[in-house]
Short mmCIF file of C-alpha atoms in Angstrom, two decimals:
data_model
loop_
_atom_site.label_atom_id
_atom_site.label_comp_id
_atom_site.label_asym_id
_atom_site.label_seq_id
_atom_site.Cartn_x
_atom_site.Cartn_y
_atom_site.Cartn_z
CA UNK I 1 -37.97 -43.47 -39.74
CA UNK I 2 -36.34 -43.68 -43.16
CA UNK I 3 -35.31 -40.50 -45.04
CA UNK I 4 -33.56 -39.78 -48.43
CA UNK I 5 -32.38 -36.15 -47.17
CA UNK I 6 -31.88 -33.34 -48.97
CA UNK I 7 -31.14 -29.63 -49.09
CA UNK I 8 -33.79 -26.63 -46.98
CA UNK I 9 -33.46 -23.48 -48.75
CA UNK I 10 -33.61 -20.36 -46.16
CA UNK I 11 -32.21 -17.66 -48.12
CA UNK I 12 -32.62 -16.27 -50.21
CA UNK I 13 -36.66 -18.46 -50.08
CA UNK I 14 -37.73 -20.08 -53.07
CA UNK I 15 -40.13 -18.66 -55.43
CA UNK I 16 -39.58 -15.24 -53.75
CA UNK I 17 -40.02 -12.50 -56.47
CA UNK I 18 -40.71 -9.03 -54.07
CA UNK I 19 -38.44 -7.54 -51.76
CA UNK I 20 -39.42 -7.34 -48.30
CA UNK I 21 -37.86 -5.25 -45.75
CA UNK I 22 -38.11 -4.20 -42.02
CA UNK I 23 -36.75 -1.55 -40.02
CA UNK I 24 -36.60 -0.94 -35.83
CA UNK I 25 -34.85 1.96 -34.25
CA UNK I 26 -35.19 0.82 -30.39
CA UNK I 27 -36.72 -2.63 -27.93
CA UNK I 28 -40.33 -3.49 -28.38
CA UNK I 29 -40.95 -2.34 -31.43
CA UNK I 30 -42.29 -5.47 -33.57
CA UNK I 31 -41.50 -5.07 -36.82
CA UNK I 32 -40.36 -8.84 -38.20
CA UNK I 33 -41.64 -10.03 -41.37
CA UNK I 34 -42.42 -13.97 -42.40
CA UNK I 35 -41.27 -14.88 -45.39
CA UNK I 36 -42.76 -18.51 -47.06
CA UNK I 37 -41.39 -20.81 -49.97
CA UNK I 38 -44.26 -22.40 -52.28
CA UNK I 39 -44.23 -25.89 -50.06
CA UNK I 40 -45.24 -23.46 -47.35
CA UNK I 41 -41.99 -23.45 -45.20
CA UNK I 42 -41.09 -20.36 -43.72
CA UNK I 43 -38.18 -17.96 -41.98
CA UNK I 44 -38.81 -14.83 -40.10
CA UNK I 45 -36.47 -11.59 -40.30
CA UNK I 46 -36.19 -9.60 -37.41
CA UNK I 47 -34.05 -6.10 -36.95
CA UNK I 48 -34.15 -7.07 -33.12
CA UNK I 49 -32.20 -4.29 -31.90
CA UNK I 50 -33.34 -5.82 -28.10
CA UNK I 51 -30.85 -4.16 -26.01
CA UNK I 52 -31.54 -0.67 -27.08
CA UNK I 53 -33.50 2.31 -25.69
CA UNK I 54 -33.17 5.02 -27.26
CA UNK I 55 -31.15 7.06 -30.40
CA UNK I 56 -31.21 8.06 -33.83
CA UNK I 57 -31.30 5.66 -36.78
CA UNK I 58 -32.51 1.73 -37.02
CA UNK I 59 -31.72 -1.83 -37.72
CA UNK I 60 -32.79 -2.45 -41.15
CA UNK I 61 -33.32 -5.99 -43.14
CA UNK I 62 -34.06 -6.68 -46.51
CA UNK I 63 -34.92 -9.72 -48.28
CA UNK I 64 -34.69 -9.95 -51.85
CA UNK I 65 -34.84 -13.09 -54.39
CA UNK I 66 -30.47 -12.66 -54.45
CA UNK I 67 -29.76 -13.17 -50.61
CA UNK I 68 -30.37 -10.91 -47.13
CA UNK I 69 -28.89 -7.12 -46.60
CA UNK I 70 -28.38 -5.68 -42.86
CA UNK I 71 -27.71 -2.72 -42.20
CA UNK I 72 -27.27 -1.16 -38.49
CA UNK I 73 -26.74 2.76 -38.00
CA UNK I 74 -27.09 4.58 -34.62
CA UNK I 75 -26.07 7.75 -33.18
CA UNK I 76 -27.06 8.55 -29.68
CA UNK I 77 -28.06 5.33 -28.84
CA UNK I 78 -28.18 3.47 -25.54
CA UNK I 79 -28.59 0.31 -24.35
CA UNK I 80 -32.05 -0.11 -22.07
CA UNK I 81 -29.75 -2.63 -20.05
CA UNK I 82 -26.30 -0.82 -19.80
CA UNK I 83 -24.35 -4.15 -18.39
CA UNK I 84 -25.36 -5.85 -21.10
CA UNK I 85 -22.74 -4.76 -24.05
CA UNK I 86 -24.95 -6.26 -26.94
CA UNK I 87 -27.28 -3.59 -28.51
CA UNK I 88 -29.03 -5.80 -30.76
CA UNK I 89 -29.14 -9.06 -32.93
CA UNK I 90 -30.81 -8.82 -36.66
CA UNK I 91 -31.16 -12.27 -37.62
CA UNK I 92 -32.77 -14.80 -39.86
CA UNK I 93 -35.40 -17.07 -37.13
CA UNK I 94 -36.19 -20.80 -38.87
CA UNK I 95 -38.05 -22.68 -36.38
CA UNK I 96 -38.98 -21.07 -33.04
CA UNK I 97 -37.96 -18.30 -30.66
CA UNK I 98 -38.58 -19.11 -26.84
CA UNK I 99 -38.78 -15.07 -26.27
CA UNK I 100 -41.69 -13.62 -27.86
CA UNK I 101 -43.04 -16.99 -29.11
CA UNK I 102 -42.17 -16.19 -32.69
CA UNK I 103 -42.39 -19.36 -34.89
CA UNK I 104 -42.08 -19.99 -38.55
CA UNK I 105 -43.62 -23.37 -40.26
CA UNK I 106 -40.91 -25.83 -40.94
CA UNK I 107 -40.15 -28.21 -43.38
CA UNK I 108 -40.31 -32.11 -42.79
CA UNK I 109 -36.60 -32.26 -43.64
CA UNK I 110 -36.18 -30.81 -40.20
CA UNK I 111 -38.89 -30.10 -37.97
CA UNK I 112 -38.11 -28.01 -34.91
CA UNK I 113 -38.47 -27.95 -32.02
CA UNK I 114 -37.37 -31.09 -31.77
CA UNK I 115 -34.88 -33.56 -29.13
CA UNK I 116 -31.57 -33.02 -29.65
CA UNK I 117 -30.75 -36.78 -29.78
CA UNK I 118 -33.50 -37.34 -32.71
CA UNK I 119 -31.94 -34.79 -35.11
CA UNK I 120 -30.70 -35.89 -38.54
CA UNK I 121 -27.81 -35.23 -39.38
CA UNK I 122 -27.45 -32.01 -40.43
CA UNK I 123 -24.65 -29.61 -42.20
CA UNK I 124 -25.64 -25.62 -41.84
CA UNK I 125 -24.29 -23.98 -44.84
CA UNK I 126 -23.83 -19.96 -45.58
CA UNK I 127 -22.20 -17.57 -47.74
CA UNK I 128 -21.80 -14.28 -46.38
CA UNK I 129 -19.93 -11.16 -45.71
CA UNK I 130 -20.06 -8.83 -42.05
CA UNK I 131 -18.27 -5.68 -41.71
CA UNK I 132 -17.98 -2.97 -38.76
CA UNK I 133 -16.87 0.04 -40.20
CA UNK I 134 -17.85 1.25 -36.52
CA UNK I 135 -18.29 -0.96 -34.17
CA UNK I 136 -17.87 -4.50 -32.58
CA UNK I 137 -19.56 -7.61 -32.95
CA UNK I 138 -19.55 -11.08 -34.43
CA UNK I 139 -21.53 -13.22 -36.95
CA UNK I 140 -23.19 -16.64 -35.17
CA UNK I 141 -26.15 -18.85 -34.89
CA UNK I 142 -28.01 -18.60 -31.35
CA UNK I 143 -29.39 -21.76 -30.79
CA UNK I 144 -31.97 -22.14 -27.33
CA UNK I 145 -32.15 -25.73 -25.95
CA UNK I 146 -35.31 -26.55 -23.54
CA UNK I 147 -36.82 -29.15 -21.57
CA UNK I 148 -40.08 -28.61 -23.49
CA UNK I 149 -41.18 -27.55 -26.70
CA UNK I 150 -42.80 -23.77 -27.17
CA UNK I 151 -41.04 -22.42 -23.91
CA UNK I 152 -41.67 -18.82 -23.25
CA UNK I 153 -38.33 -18.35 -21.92
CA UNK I 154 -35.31 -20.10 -20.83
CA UNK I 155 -34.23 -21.22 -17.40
CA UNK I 156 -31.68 -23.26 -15.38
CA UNK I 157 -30.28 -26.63 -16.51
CA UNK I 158 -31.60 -25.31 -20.23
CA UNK I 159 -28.51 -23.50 -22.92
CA UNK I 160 -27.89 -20.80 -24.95
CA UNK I 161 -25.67 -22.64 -27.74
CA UNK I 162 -24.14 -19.97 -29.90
CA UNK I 163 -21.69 -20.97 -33.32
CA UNK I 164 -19.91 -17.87 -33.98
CA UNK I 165 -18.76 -17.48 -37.50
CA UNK I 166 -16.94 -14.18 -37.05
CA UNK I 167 -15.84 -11.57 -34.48
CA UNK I 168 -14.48 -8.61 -34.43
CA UNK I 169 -10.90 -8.27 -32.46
CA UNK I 170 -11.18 -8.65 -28.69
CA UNK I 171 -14.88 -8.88 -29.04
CA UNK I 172 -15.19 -12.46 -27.31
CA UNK I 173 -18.17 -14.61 -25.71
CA UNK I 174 -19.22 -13.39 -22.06
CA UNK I 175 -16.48 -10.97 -22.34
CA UNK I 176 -13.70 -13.83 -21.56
CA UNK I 177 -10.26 -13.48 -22.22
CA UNK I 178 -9.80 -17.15 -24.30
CA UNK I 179 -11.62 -20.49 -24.54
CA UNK I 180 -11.63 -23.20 -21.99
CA UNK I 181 -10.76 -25.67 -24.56
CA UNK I 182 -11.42 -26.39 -28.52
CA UNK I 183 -13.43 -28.83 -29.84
CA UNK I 184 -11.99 -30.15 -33.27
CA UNK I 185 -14.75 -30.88 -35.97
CA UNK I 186 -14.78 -31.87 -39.23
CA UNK I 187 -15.75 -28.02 -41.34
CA UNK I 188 -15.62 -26.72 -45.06
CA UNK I 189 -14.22 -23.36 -44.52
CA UNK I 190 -14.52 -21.52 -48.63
CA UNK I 191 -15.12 -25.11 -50.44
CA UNK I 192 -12.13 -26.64 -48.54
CA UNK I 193 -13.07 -29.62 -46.31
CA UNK I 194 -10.83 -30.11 -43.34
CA UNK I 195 -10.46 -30.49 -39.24
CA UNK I 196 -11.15 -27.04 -37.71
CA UNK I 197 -10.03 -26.44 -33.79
CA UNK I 198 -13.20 -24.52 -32.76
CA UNK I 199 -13.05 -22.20 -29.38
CA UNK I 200 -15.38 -23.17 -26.44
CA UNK I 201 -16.56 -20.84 -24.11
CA UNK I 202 -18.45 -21.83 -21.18
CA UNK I 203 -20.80 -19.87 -18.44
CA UNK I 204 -22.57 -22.57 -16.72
CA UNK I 205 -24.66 -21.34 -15.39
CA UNK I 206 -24.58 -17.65 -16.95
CA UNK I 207 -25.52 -16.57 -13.35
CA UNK I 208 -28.24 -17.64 -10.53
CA UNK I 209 -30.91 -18.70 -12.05
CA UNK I 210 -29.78 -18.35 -15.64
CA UNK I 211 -29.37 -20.43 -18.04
CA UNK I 212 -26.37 -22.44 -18.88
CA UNK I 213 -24.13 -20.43 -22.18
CA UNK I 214 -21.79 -22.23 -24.23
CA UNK I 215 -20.24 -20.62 -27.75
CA UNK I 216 -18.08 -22.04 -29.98
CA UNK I 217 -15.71 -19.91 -31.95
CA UNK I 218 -14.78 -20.40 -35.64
CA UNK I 219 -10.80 -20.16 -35.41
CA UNK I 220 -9.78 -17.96 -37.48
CA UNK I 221 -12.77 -16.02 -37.67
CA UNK I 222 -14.35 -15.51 -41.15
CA UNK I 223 -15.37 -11.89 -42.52
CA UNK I 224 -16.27 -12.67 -46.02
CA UNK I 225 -16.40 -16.36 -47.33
CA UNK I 226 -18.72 -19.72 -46.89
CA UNK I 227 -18.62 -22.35 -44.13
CA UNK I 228 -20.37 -25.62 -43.65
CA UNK I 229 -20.63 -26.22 -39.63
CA UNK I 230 -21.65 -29.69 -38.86
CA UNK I 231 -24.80 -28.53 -36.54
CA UNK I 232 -25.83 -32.11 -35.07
CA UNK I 233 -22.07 -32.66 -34.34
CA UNK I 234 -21.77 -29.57 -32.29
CA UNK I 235 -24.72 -30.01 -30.59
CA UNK I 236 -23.98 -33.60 -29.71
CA UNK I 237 -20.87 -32.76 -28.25
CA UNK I 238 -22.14 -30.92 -25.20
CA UNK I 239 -22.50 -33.71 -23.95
CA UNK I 240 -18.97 -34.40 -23.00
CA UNK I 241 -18.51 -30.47 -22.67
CA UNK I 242 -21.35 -29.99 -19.51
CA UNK I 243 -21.29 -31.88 -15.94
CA UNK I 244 -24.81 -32.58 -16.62
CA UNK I 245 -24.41 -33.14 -20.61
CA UNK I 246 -26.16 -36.40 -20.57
CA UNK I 247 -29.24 -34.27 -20.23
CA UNK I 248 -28.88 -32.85 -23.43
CA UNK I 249 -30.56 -35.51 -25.51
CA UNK I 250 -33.60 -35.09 -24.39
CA UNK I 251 -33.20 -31.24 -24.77
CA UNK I 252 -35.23 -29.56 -27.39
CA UNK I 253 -33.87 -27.36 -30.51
CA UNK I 254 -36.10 -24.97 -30.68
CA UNK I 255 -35.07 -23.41 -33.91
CA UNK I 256 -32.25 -21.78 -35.80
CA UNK I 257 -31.77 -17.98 -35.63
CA UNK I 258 -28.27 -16.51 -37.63
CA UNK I 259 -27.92 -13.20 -37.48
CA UNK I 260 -24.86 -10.30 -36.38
CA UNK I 261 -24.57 -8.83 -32.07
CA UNK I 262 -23.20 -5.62 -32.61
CA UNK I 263 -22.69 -2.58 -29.75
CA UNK I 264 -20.43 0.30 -29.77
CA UNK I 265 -16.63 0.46 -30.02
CA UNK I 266 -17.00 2.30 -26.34
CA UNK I 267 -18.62 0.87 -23.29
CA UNK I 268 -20.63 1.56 -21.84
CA UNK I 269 -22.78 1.69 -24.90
CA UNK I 270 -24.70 4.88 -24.13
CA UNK I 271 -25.09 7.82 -26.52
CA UNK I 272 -22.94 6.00 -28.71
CA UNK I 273 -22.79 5.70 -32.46
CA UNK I 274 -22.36 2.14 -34.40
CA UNK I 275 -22.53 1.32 -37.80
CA UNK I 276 -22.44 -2.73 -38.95
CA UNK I 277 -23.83 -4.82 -41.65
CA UNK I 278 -23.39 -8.22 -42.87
CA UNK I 279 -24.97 -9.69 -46.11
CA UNK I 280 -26.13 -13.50 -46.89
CA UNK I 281 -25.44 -14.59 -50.21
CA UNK I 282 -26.94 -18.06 -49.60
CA UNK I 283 -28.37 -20.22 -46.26
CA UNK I 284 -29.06 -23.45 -46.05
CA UNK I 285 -29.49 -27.04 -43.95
CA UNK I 286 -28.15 -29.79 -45.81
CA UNK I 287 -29.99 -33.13 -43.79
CA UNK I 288 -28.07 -36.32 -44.77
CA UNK I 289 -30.25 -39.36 -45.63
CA UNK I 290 -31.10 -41.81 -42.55
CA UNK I 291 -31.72 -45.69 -42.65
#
């Protein structure tokens, strides 16, 4: 099907004139707020602090009409799962979210879920800024690939695929020591277009029964700046990354969901304190026209 392209606003929305804000101190608490632009396209933001079970202070977001503000700040917390080092993951959700079945209503520019090998061509774009004056933690897209559309969950022979835009020193995916190889794609790093050697970290699977977990790493990593990551690129290129990658076509992209993992500069994260925050200035899909 023929499309001119264009340019999906996600933040800050269009036409957005009141703040809105959310706040969660521990797991389970639902507190994520939809957010829709006048065509009726939507993005969901979530404090998601899903990894943590207790302690004083929250995950805050707030969405105003000049970009996103997160702000994480814990004392005495722990983690309900102790192995797992991530206490949480505020994020922006476009699309949907195989845990918890949260969806947002999505523009015909791109329409998720949908196949991996039927996406347009597509250029993520953000501004930002992440800091950890106590803490560690990274900046990334976490991307869940399916067999079907509107999963509750995640399974074998399916993938985490997460784009991390920044990370804090020695703070890498799955805890590994360096990449099993780079991946060079074409990537506007602060208006500058050029070839950037990406990390690629691979856990395939993650564990029995798990899902398969591949990252790629922005090198160097970016605190403060823009980027323009060539998503259907990276995404295509599992493909010749995985054993099985000629299964990833037919894989579905369930959404988009940006946001900052953050835990404590200790571990095991447990009565632990952590500040973090990260702003976005501007987010955005860019789909390039198709014949």
């Amino acid at each position: 099907m023929a499309s001119l392209g264009g340019y999906l606003n996600l933040v800050p929305p269009s036409g957005l004139r009141d703040c809105v804000a959310a706040s969660s101190t521990k797991a389970g608490e639902s507190s994520w707020v939809t957010v829709k632009d006048p065509q009726g396209h939507g993005i969901a933001v979530d404090p998601n602090p899903w990894n943590t079970w207790e302690g004083s202070g929250s995950s805050s977001v707030k969405l105003c009409s000049d970009g996103l503000d997160v702000v994480v700040s814990y004392s005495e917390a722990t983690a309900a799962r102790p192995p797992e080092t991530v206490l949480g993951y505020p994020e922006v959700i476009y699309g949907y979210k195989p845990w918890g079945a949260l969806s947002t209503p999505t523009s015909p520019l791109l329409q998720l879920p949908a196949k991996v090998g039927q996406l347009p061509q597509a250029l993520v774009y953000v501004d930002y800024s992440v800091e950890f004056p106590n803490g560690r933690g990274n900046l990334a897209f976490d991307l869940w690939l399916t067999r079907g559309p509107g999963q509750n969950g995640v399974g074998p022979r399916e993938l985490e695929v997460m784009i991390w835009l920044y990370r804090t020193p020695g703070f890498n995916p799955m805890g590994y020591q360096s990449p099993s190889s780079t991946l060079a794609l074409p990537t506007i790093v602060n208006g500058r277009p050029g070839i950037v050697n990406w990390g690629v970290y691979i856990a395939d699977p993650m564990g029995p029964g798990r899902w398969t977990y591949v990252a790629f790493t922005l090198e160097p990593p970016l605190a403060s700046g823009s980027v323009v990551v060539p998503l259907t690129l990276v995404l295509r290129s599992l493909r010749d990354l995985l054993p099985w990658g000629n299964e990833v076509s037919d894989l579905y992209l369930n959404g988009l969901e940006l946001g900052m993992e953050y835990t404590s500069l200790t571990w095991p994260p447990t009565r632990v304190s952590v500040m973090a925050r990260y702003r976005l200035n501007s987010y955005g899909v860019l789909v390039l026209p198709q014949a």
